[in-house]
Short mmCIF file of C-alpha atoms and ligand atoms in Angstrom, two decimals:
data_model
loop_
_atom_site.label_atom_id
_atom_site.label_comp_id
_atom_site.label_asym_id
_atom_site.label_seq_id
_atom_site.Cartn_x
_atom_site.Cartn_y
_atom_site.Cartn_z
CA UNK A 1 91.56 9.17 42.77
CA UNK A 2 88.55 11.30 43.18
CA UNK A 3 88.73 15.01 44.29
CA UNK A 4 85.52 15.86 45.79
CA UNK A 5 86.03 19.58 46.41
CA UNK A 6 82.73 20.47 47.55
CA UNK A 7 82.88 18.40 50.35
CA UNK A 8 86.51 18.25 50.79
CA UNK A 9 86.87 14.56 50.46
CA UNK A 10 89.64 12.76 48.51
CA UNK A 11 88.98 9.06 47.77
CA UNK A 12 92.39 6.90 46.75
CA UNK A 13 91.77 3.88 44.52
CA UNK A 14 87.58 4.72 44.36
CA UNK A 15 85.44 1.20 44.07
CA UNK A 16 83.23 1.37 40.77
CA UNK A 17 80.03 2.27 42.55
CA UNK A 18 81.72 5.35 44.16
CA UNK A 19 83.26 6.10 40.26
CA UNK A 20 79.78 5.86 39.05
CA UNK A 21 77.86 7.71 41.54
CA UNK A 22 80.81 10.21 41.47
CA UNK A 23 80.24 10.24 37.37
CA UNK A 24 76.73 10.96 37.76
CA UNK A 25 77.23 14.11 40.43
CA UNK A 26 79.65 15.61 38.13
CA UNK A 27 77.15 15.25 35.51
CA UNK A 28 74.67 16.97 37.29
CA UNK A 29 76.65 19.98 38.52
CA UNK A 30 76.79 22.03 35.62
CA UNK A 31 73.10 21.82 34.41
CA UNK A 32 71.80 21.77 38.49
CA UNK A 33 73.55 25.31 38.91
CA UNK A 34 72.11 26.72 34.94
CA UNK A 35 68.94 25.51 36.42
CA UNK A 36 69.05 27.36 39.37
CA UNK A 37 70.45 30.67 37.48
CA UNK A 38 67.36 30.27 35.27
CA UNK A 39 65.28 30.18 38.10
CA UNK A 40 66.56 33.70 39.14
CA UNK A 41 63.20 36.12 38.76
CA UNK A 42 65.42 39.34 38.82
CA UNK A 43 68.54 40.28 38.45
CA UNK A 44 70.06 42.40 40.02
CA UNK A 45 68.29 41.81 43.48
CA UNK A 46 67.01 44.38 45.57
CA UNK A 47 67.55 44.69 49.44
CA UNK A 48 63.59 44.83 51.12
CA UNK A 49 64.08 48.54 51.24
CA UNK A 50 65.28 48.27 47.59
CA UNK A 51 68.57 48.96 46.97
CA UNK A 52 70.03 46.74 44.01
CA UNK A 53 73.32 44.70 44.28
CA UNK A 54 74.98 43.75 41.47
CA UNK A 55 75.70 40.05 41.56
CA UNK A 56 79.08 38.93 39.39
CA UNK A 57 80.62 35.75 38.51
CA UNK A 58 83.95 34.67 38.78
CA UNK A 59 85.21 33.06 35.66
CA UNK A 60 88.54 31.56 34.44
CA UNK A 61 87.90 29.61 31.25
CA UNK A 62 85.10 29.23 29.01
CA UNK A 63 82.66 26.63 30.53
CA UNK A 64 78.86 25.48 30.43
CA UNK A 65 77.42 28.32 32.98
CA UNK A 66 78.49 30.89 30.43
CA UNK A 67 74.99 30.94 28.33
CA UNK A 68 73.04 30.98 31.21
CA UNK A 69 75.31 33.93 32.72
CA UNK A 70 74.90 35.56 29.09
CA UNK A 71 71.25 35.66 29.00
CA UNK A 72 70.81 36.49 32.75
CA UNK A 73 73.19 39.95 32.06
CA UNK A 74 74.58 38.54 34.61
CA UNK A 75 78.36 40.67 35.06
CA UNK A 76 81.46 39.06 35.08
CA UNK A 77 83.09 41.14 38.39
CA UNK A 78 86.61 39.21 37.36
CA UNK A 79 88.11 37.22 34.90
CA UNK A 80 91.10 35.07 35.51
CA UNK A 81 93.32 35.95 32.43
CA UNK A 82 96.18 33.99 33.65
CA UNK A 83 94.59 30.77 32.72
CA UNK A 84 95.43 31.13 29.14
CA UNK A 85 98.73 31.16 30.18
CA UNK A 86 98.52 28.24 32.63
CA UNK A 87 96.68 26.09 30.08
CA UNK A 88 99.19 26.58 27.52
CA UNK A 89 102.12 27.24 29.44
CA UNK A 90 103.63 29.79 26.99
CA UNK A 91 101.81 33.45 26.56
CA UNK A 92 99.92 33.33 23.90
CA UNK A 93 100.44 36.00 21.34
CA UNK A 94 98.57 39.19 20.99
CA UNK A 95 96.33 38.36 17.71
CA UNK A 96 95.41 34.84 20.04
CA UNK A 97 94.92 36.96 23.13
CA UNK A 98 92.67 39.29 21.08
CA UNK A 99 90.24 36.55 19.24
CA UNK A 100 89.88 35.40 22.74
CA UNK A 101 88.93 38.24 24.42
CA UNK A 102 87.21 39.56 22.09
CA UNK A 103 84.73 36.31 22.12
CA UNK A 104 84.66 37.05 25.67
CA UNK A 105 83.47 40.58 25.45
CA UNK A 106 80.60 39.20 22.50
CA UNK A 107 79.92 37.02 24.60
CA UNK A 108 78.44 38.61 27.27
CA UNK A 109 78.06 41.96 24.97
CA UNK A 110 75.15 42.19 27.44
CA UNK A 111 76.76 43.09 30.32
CA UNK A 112 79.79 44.55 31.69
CA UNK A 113 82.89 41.99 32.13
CA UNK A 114 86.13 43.10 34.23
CA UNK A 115 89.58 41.29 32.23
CA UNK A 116 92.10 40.95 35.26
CA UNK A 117 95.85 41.24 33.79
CA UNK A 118 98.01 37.86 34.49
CA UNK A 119 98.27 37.32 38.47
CA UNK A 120 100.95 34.96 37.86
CA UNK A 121 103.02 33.35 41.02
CA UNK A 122 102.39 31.70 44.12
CA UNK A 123 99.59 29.51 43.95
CA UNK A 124 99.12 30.34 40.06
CA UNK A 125 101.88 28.67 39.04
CA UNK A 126 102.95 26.10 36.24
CA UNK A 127 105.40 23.45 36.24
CA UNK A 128 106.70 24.93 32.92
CA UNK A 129 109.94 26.39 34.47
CA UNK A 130 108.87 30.08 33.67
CA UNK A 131 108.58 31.21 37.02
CA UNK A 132 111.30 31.59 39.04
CA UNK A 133 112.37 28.90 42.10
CA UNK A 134 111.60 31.62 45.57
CA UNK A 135 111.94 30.50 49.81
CA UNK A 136 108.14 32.54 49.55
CA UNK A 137 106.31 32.75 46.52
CA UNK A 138 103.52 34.48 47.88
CA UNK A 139 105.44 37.22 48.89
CA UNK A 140 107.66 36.85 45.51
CA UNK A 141 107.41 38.29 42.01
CA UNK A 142 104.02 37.59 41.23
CA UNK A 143 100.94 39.57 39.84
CA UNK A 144 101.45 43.36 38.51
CA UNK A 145 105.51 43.10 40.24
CA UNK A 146 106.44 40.91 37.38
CA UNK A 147 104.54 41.82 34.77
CA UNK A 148 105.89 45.54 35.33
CA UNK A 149 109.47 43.88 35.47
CA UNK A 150 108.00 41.75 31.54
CA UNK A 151 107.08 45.25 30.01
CA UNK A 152 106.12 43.45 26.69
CA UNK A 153 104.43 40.51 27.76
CA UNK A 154 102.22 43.43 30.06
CA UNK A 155 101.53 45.46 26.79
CA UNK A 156 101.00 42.56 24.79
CA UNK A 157 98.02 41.88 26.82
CA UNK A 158 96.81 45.33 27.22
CA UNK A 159 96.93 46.07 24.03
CA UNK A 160 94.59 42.86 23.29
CA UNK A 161 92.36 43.77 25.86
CA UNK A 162 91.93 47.51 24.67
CA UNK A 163 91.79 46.04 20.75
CA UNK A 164 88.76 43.64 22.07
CA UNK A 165 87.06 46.59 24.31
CA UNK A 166 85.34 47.94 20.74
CA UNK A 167 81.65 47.09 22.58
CA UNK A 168 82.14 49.04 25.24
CA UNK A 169 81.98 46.29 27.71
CA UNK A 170 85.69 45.72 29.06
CA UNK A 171 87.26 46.83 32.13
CA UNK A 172 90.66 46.19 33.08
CA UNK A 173 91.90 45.39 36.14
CA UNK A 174 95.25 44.95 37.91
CA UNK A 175 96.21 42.06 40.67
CA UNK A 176 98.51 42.15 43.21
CA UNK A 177 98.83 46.42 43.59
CA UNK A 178 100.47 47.04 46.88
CA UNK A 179 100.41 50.69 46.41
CA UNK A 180 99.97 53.87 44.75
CA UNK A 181 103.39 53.84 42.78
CA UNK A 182 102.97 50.73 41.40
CA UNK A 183 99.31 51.60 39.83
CA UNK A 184 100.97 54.95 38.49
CA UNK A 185 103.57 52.35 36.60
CA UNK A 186 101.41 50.12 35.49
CA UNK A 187 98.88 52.99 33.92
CA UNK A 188 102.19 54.51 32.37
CA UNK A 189 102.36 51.44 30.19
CA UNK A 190 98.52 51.35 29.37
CA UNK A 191 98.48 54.51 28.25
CA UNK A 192 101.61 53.76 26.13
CA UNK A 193 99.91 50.96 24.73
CA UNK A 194 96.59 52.89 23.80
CA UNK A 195 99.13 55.99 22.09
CA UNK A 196 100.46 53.27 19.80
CA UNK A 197 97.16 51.74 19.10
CA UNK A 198 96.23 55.30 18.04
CA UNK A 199 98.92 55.76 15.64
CA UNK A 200 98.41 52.66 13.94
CA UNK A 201 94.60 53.66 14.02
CA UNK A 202 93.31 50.80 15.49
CA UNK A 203 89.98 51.56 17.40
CA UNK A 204 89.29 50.67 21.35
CA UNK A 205 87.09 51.81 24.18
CA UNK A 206 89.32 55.62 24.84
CA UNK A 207 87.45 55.26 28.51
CA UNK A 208 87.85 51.72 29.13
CA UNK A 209 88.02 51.71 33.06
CA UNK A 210 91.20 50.75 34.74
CA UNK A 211 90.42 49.02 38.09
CA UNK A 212 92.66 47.92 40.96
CA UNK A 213 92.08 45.04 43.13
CA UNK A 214 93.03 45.61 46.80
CA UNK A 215 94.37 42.00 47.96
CA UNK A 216 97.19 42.86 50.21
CA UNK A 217 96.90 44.87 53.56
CA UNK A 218 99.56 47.86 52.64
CA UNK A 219 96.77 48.84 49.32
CA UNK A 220 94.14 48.27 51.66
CA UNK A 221 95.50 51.00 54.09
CA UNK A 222 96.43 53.53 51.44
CA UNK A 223 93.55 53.09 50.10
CA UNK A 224 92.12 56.81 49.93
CA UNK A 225 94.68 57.14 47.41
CA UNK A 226 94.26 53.86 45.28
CA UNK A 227 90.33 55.37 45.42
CA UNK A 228 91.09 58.76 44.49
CA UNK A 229 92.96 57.58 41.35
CA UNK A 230 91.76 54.44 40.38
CA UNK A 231 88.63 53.76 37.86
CA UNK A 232 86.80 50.90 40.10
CA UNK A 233 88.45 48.96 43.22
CA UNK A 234 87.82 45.33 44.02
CA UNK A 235 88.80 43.54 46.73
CA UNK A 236 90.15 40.09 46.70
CA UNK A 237 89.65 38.70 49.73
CA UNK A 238 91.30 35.29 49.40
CA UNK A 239 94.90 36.93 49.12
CA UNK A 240 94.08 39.80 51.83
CA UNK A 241 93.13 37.34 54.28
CA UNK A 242 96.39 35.37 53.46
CA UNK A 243 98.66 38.37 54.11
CA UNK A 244 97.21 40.06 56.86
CA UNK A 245 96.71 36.39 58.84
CA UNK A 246 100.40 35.74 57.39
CA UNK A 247 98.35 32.09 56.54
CA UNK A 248 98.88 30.42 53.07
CA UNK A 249 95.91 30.21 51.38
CA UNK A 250 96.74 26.63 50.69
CA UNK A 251 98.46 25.09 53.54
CA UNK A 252 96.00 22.49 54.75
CA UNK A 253 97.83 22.81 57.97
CA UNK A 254 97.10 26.63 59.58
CA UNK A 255 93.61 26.60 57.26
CA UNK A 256 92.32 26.95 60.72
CA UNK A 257 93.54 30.29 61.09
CA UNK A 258 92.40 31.34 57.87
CA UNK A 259 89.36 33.40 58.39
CA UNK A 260 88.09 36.31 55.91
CA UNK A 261 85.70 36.61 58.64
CA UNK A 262 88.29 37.99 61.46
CA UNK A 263 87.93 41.32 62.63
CA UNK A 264 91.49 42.78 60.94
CA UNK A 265 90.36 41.29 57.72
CA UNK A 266 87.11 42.97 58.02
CA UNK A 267 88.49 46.16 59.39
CA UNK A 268 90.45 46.46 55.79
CA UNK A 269 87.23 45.42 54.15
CA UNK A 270 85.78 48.56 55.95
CA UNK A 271 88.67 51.04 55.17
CA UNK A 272 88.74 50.51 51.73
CA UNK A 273 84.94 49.90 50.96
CA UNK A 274 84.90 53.73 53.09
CA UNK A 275 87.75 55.13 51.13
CA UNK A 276 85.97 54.52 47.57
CA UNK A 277 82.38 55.36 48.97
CA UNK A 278 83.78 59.09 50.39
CA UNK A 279 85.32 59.34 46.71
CA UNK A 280 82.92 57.76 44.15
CA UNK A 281 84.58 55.13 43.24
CA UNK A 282 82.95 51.85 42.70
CA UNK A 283 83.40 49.24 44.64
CA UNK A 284 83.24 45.70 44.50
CA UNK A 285 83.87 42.14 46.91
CA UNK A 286 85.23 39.26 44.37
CA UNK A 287 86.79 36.93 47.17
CA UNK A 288 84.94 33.89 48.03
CA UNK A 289 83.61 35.46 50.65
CA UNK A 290 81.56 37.10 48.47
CA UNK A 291 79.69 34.18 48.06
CA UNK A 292 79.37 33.68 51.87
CA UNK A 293 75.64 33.64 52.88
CA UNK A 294 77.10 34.69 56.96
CA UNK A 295 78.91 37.51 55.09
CA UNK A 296 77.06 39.03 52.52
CA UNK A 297 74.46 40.77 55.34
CA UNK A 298 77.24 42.62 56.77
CA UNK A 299 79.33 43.82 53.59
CA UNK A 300 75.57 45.22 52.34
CA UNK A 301 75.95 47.02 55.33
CA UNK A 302 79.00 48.73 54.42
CA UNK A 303 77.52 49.74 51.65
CA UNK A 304 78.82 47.08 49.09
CA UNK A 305 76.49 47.09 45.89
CA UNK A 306 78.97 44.94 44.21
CA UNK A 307 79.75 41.71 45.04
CA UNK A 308 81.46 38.96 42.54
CA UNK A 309 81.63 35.05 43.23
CA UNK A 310 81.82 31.40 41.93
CA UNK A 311 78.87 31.22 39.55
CA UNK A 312 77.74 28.18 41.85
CA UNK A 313 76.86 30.67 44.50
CA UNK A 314 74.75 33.17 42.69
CA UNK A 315 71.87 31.51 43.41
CA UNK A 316 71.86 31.27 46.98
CA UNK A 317 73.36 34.76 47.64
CA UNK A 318 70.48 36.64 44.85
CA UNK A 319 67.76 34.50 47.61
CA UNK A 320 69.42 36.26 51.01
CA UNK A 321 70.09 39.40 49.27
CA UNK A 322 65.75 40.04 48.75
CA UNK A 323 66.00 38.90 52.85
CA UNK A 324 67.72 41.78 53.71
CA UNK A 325 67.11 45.31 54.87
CA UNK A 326 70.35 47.47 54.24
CA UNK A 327 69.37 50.03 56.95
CA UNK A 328 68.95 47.14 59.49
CA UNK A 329 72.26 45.38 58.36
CA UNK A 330 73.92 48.66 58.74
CA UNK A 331 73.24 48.87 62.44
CA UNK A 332 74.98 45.09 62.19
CA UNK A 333 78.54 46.93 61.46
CA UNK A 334 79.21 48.27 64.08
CA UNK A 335 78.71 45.53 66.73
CA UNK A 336 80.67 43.00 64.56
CA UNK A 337 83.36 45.25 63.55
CA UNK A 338 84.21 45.76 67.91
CA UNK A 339 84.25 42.40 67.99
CA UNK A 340 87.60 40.33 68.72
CA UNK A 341 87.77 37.51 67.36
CA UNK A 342 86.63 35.23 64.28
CA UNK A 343 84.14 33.37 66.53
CA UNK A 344 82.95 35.78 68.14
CA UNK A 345 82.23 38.11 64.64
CA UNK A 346 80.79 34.10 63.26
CA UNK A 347 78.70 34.27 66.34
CA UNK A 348 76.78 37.36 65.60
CA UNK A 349 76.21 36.46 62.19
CA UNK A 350 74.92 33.17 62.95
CA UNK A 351 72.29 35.24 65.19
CA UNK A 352 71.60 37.61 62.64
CA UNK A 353 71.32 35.07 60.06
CA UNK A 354 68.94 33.04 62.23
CA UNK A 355 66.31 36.37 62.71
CA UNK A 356 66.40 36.60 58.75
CA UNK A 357 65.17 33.04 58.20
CA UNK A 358 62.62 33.39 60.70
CA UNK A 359 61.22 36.03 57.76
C1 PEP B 1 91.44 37.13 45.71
O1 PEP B 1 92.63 37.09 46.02
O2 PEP B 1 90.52 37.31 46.51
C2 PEP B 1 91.03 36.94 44.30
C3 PEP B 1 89.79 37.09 43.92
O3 PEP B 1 91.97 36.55 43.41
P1 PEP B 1 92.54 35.05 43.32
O4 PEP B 1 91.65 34.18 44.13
O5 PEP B 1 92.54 34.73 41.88
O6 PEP B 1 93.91 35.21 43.89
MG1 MG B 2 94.18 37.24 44.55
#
């Protein structure tokens, strides 16, 4: 069978000419989007009035983008720690943890790379056994709820990550927070973890950041106090759009009513992107949306310097991103925030997108 995810077409029992020419595109892929990262003249891009916005990639497991990502100082805005533990099914100790993080962090010593914590559960799930049998996984023990309920398998990792944060390069960041008490928890056990590390005199980054990602609606609207307290926010817009549509992410049957582009999802965009501008706190997109050419216009018009995607998009959002005027874009808020519906907020971005390629 081939899996074309691009296009979202499946082929069952493929002839040989469609396994060949399917052969050959897979070939491509990898070097076509290094070429196009190479082609990038600056990094980050500035907005036509010239305000730069940090471009990120999304990364999960070492693959043949990360040179090109390396040279370009190209950030990584989040990477997917749970797929060590999905690869091997077991966690992997925290000497194995360390080497690999640690390569990681050399890596791309260059720039700055944010080390999500396992967001096991729901759709990150094994068929190991580990994880518990639930009527709703995504509303289940997954992300920080059971790693605060796995105290050691949480410290284990943290105290890799801190161990491999020697360059200076590491941030840490926590999935799944739905609010304020669970980030205090969670830092309790970090900061356990670095007081042992100091005892046994083992060196790490004392201000490594500690970052939240805002992914479900009830962190989204406390956010003021996620901002005031937390070290960098980013916002994972595939699992906010999930919970506040109440649509699974990967039910083929309601994807029609999965839209990061409706208004409520872009309302809690708004609130939280506000809350960490009116206290300092960086703030960053890493949903797929991220990577939406329709979309990127109008978060730049929050104010969003940050945005993290699938290294496959890079390209194409660094282009728009030299397009736009963030004064202009900001006027766009307004109008497509009022509006209520997806289409409707999809119609005005179409327009808006069609005036910028007239430039
Ligand atoms: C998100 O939910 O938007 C996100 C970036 O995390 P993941 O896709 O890994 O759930
Ligand atoms: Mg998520």
């Amino acid at each position: 069978m081939i899996l074309d995810g691009t296009n979202g077409v499946i082929i069952v029992n493929p002839t040989d000419s469609e396994w060949i020419e399917y052969h050959k595109k897979r070939k491509r892929q990898g070097p076509a989007i290094i070429a196009r990262i190479k082609k990038l003249p600056q990094i980050p891009p500035r907005t036509v009035d010239g305000v730069p916005i940090h471009i990120g990639a999304n990364l999960e497991l070492p693959g043949p983008v990360d040179e090109i990502l390396s040279a370009q100082k190209i950030p990584i805005g989040l990477y997917r720690t749970e797929f060590l533990y999905l690869e091997n099914e077991r966690f992997p100790g925290e000497d194995a943890q360390y080497d690999y993080y640690l390569r990681v962090a050399e890596k791309f010593s260059h720039s700055q790379v944010t080390l999500r914590t396992y967001d096991l559960g729901s759709d990150k799930t094994s068929a190991d056994g580990f994880l518990p049998h639930e009527q709703n996984p995504a509303l289940g023990w997954r992300g920080i709820r059971s790693m605060l309920d796995m105290a050691s398998v949480f410290k284990t990792q943290i105290r890799a990550m801190l161990r491999a944060s020697v360059l200076n390069n590491l941030r840490i960041m926590l999935p799944m927070i739905s609010d304020l008490s669970e980030f205090d928890r969670a830092k309790k056990l970090i900061s356990q973890a670095k007081l042992d590390l100091r005892r046994e005199n083992i060196p790490f980054d004392r201000n490594v950041p500690i970052g939240v990602m805002v992914e479900v609606p009830s962190a989204a609207l406390t956010a003021e106090q996620l901002a005031r307290k937390a070290d960098f926010i980013s916002i994972g817009t595939n699992d906010l759009t999930m919970y506040t549509m109440s649509v699974d992410r990967n039910n083929a049957q309601v994807a029609s009513l999965y839209n990061p582009l409706h208004p409520s999802v872009l309302n809690l965009i708004k609130m939280t992107v506000d809350a960490c501008r009116k206290h300092n706190t960086p703030v960053s997109i890493c949903g797929e949306v991220a990577g939406d050419l329709l979309a990127v216009p109008l978060f730049i018009g929050m104010g969003v310097t940050e945005l993290s995607m699938n290294p496959a998009r890079i390209f194409d959002v660094c282009r728009l991103v030299k397009k736009v005027d963030s004064n202009l874009v900001g006027l766009l808020v307004g109008s497509v925030m009022s509006g209520g519906s997806a289409s409707q907020v999809k119609r005005l971005l179409e327009n808006f997108r069609n005036t910028l390629e007239k430039k």
